[in-house]
Coordinates of C-alpha atoms and ligand atoms in Angstrom, one line a residue:
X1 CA 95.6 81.8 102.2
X2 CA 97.5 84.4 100.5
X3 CA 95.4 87.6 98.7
X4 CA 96.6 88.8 95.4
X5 CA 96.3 92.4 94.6
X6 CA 97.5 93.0 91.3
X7 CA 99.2 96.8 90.4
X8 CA 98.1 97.7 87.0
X9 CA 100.7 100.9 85.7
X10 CA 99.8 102.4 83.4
X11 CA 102.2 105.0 81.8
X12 CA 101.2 106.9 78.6
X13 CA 102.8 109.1 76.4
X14 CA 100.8 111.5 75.1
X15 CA 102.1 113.6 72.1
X16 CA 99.7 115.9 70.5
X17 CA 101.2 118.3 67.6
X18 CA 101.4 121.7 67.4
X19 CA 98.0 123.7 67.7
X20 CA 98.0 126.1 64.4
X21 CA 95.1 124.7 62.3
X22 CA 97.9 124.2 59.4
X23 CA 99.6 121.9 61.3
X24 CA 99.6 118.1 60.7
X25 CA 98.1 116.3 64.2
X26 CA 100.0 113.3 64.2
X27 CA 98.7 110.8 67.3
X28 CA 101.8 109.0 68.5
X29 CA 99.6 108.3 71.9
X30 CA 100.2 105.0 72.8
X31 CA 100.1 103.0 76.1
X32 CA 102.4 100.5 77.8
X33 CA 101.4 98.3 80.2
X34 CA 103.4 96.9 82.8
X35 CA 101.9 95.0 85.2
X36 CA 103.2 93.3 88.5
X37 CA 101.4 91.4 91.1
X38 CA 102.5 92.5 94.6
X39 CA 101.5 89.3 97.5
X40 CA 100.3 90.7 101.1
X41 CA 99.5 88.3 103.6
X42 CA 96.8 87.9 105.5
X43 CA 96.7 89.6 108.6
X44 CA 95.5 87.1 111.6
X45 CA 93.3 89.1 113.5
X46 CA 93.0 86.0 116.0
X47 CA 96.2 86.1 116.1
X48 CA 96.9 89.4 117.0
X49 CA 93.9 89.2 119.5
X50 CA 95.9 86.1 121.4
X51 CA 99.0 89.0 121.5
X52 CA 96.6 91.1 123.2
X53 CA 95.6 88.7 125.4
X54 CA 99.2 87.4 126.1
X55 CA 100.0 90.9 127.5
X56 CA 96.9 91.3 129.8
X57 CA 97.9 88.0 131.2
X58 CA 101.1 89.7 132.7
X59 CA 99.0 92.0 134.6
X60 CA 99.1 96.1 134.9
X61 CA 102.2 96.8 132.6
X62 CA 103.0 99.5 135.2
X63 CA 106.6 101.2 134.7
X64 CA 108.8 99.8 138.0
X65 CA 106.7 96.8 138.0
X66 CA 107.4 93.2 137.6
X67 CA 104.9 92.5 135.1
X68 CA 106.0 95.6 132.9
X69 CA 109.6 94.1 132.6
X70 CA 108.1 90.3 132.7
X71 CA 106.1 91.9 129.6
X72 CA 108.9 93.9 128.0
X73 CA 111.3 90.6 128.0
X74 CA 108.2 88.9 126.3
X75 CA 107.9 91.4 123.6
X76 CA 111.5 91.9 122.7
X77 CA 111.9 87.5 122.7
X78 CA 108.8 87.5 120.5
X79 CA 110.1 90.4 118.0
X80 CA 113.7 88.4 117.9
X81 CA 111.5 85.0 117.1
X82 CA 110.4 86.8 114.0
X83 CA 113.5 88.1 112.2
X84 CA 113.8 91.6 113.6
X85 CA 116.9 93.2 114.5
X86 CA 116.2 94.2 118.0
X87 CA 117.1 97.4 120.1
X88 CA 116.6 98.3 123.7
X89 CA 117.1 102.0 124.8
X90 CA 116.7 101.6 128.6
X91 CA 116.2 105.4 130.6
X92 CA 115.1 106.7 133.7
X93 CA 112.3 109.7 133.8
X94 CA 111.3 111.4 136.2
X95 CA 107.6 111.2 137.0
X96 CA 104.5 114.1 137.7
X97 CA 104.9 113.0 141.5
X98 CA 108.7 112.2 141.6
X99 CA 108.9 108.9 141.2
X100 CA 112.3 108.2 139.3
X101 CA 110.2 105.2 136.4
X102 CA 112.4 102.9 134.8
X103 CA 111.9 102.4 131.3
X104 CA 112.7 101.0 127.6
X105 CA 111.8 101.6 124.4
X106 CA 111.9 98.7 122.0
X107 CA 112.7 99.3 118.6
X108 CA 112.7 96.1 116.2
X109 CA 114.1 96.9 112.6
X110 CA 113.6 94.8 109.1
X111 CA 115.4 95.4 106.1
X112 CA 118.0 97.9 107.7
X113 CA 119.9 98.8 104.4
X114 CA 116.8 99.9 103.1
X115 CA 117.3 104.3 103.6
X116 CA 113.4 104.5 102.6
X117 CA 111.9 103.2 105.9
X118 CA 108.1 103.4 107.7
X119 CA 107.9 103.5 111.3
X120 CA 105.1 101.9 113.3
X121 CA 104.3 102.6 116.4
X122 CA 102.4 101.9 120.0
X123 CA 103.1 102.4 123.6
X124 CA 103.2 98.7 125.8
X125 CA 102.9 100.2 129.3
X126 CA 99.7 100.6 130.8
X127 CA 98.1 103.2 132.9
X128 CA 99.0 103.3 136.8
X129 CA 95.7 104.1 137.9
X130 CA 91.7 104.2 136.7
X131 CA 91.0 107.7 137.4
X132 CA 87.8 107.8 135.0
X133 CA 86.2 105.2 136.7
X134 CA 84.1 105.4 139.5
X135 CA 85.6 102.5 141.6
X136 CA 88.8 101.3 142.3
X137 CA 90.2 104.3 141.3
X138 CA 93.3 103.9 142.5
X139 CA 94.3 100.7 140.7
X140 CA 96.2 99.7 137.5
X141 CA 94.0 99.3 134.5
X142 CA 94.2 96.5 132.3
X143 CA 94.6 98.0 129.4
X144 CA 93.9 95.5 126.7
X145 CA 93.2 97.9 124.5
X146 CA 95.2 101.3 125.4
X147 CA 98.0 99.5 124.8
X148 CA 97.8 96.0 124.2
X149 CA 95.9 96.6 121.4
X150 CA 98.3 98.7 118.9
X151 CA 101.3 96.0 120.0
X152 CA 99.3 93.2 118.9
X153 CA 99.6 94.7 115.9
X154 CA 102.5 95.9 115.3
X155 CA 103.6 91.5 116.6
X156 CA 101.0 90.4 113.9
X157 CA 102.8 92.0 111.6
X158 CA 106.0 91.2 112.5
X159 CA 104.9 88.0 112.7
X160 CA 104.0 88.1 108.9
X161 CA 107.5 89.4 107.9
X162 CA 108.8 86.2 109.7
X163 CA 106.5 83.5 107.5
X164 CA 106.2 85.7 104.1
X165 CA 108.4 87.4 101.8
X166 CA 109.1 90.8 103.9
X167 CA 107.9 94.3 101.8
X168 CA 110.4 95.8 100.4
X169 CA 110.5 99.3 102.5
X170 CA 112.2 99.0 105.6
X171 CA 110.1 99.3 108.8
X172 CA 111.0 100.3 111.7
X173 CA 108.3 99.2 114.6
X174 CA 108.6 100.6 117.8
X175 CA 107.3 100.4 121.3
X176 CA 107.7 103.2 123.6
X177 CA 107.2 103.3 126.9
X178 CA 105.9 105.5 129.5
X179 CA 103.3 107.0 127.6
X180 CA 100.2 106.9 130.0
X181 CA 101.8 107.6 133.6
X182 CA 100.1 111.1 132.9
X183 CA 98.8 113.2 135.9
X184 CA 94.9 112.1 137.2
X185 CA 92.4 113.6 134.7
X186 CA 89.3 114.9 136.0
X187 CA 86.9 112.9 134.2
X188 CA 84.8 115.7 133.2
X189 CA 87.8 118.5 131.3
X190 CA 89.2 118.2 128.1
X191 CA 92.5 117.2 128.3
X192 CA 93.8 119.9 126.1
X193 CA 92.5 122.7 128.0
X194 CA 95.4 121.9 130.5
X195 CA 98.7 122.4 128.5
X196 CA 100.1 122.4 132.3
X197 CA 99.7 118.2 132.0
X198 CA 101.0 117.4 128.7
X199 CA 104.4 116.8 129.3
X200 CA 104.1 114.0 132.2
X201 CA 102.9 111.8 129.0
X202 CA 104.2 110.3 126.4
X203 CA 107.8 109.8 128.2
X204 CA 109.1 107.3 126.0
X205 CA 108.2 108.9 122.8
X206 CA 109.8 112.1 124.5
X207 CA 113.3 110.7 125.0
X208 CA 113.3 108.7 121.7
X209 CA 112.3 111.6 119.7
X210 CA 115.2 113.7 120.7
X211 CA 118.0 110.5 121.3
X212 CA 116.7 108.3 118.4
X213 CA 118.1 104.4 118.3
X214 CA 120.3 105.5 115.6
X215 CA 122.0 109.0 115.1
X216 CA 120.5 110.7 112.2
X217 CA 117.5 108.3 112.1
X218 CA 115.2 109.4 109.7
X219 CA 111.6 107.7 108.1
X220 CA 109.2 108.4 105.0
X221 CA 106.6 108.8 107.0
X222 CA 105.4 107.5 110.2
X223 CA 102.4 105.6 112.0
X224 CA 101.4 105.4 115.8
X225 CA 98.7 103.1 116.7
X226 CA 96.3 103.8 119.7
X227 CA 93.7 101.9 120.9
X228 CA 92.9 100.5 117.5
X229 CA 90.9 96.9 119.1
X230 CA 87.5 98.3 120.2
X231 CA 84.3 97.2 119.9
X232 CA 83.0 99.9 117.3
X233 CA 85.7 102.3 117.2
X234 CA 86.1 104.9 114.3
X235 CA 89.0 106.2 113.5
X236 CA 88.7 109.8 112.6
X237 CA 91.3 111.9 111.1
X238 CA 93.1 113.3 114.0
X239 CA 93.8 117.0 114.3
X240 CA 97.6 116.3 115.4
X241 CA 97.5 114.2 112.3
X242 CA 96.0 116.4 110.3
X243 CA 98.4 119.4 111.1
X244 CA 101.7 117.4 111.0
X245 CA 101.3 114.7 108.1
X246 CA 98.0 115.6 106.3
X247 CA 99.3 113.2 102.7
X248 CA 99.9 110.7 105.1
X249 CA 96.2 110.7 106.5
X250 CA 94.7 110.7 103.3
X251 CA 97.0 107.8 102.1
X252 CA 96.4 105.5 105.1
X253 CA 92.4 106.3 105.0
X254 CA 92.2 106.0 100.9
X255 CA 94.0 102.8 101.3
X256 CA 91.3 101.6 104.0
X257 CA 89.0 102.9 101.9
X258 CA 90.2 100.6 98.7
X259 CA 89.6 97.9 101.1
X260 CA 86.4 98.5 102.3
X261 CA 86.9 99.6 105.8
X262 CA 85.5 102.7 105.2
X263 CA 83.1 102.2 108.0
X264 CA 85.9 102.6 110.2
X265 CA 88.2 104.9 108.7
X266 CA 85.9 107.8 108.9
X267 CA 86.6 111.3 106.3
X268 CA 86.0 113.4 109.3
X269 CA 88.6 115.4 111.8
X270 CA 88.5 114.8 115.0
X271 CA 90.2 117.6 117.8
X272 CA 93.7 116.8 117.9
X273 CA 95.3 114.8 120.9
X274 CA 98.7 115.1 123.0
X275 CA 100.1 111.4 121.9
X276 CA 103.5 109.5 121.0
X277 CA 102.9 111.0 117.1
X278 CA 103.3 114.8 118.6
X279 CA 106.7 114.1 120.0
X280 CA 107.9 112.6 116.8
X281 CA 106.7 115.5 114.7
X282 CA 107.7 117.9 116.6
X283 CA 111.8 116.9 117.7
X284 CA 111.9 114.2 115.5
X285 CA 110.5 115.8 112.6
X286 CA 109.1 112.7 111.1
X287 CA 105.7 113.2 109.8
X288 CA 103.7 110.8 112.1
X289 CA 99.8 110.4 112.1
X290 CA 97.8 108.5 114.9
X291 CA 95.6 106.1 114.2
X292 CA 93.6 106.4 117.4
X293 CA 89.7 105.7 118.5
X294 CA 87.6 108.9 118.5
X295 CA 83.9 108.5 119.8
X296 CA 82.4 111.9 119.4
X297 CA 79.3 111.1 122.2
X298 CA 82.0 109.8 124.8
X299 CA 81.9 111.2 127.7
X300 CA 85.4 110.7 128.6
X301 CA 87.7 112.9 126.1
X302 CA 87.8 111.6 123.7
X303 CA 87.8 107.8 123.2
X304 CA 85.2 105.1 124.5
X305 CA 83.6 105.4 128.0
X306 CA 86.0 102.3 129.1
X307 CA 89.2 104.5 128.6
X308 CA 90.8 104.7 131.6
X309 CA 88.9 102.2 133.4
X310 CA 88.3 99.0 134.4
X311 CA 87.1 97.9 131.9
X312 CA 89.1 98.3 129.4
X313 CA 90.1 94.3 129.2
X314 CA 89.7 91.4 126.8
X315 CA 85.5 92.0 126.7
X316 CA 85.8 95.3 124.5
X317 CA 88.4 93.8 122.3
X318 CA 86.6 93.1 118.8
X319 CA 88.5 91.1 116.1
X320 CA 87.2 93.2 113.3
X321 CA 88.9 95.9 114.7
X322 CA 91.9 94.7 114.6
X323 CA 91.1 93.0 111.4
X324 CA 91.0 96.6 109.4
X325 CA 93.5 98.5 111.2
X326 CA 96.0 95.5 110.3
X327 CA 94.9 94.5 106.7
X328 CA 95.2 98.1 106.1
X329 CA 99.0 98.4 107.6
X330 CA 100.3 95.5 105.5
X331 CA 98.5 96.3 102.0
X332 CA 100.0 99.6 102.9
X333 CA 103.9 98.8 103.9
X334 CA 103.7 96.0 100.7
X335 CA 102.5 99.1 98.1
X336 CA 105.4 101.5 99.5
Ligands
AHN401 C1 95.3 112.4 126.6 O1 94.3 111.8 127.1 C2 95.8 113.6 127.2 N1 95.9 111.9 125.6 C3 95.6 110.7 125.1 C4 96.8 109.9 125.0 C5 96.5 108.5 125.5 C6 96.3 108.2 126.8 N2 96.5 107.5 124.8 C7 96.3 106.5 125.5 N3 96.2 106.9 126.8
ZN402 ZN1 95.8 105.8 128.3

């Protein structure tokens, strides 16, 4: 079932005559009225809940593990499947403790030709330990939804492009890697109080930000998505966000607003966070907000009490979620 917003312009011409009492006001106002109905599909939010699941099912996505490049194979097959024009940049980092991680980015393009361009954006690995939790601490989280979650999204979409007339920006959606094999966090201190930390994240973002897929790459206006499948999560407008790409905050929320998801896309800041978006602001210089979970009682800076746990898996996954975050995105890239 397809959803029909019609775009009503509205372009008057206004001339008023001169304002000296002698003079003769002569209304030549008039109005004409073009109108154009723009199709967005529907965004499947079971669908982009079974990409969510699909990913869990590999396991830990854990850089140097077989289920991270079991995963990233699946990914870049499924983003092929649906039309898009498909790049790999493969690099090696250097980890907090040494370790020398293997990792790719995947970048899948649609209407290339197109200079005006929106980027999307999540991370697909997953985080090597559970340091917030109080068991098990040592072992890979799940991460169904930091992760899994903004993917499925970004493969619903994709998905859409591949069984509906595409929109007519380009869009550029990428998946970086390497984003969460960030030092242990001590459950208890904001993250941003130690600046010492902040560069072991975010490692794909990093290394795409300064040696982008194509030389000179360049977008409108850019869009990470972070943990955006959680039961009750409210997006707040993020202080990184805010200070980067303020226009583009208040577009994204008006549009959810227009829709009526309002109750997730909340008018309030929230402290800014070291993410994927900062990278691409800052080397990049692409004005990039983060859609990203913000619980204000959490006691784990800054998101639900499951980040960074165990249980972050398919049981805190909610469909609604994911239902505004991806209506939103396409009534968005379909208006551009
Ligand atoms: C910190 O916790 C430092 N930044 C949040 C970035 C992140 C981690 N997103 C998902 N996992
Ligand atoms: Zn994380």
């Amino acid at each position: 079932m397809k959803q029909f917003y019609s775009l009503l312009l509205y372009i008057s011409f206004v001339v008023l005559g001169g304002c000296s009492p002698e003079s003769k006001k002569v209304d030549t106002s008039r109005s004409i009225k073009v109108q154009h109905s723009i199709t967005v599909p529907s965004f499947n939010s079971d669908s982009a809940y079974n990409f969510i699941q699909k990913q869990v099912d590999f396991g830990p996505r854990v850089p140097n593990t077989a289920a991270h490049h079991q995963c990233g194979d699946y990914l870049v097959k499924q983003l092929k499947s649906y039309g898009a024009n498909v790049e790999q940049q493969v690099f090696n980092e250097t980890a907090y403790d040494g370790t020398l991680l293997q990792l790719r980015n995947i970048i899948a393009s649609y209407n290339s030709e197109n200079p005006k361009r929106i980027l999307l954006a999540a991370h697909w690995d997953t985080r090597p330990y559970a340091d917030k939790d109080t068991v098990d601490r040592d072992e890979p989280i799940l991460g169904a939804n930091d992760g899994a979650s903004g993917v499925a999204v970004l493969l619903e979409i994709a998905r859409n492009f591949a069984s509906n007339k595409k929109p007519e920006v380009g869009v550029d959606l990428i998946l970086f890697d390497g984003e969460d094999y960030g030092e242990h966090e001590d459950i208890d201190q904001p993250p941003l109080k130690n600046g010492r930390m902040q560069i072991w994240w975010c490692l794909g973002s990093q290394y795409w930000a300064k040696n982008p897929h194509e030389p000179g790459y360049n977008a409108y206006y850019g869009i990470l998505l972070d943990m955006v499948g959680g039961k009750n999560a409210r997006f707040y407008q993020e202080g990184g966000s805010m200070q980067y790409a303020p226009k583009v905050v208040k577009k994204v929320w008006k549009k959810a607003r227009d829709l009526g998801y309002d109750g997730y896309f909340i008018r309030e800041n929230s402290p800014g966070i070291m993410d994927d978006h900062i990278f691409v602001n800052r080397d990049a210089k692409i004005p990039m907000i983060n859609i990203v979970e913000y619980d204000p009682n959490s006691k784990h800076y800054y998101f639900g009490n499951y980040h960074h746990t165990h249980q972050d898996d398919m049981d805190i996954i909610d469909k609604y979620t994911l239902q505004a975050v991806g209506e939103t995105l396409l009534y968005l890239l379909y208006h551009e």
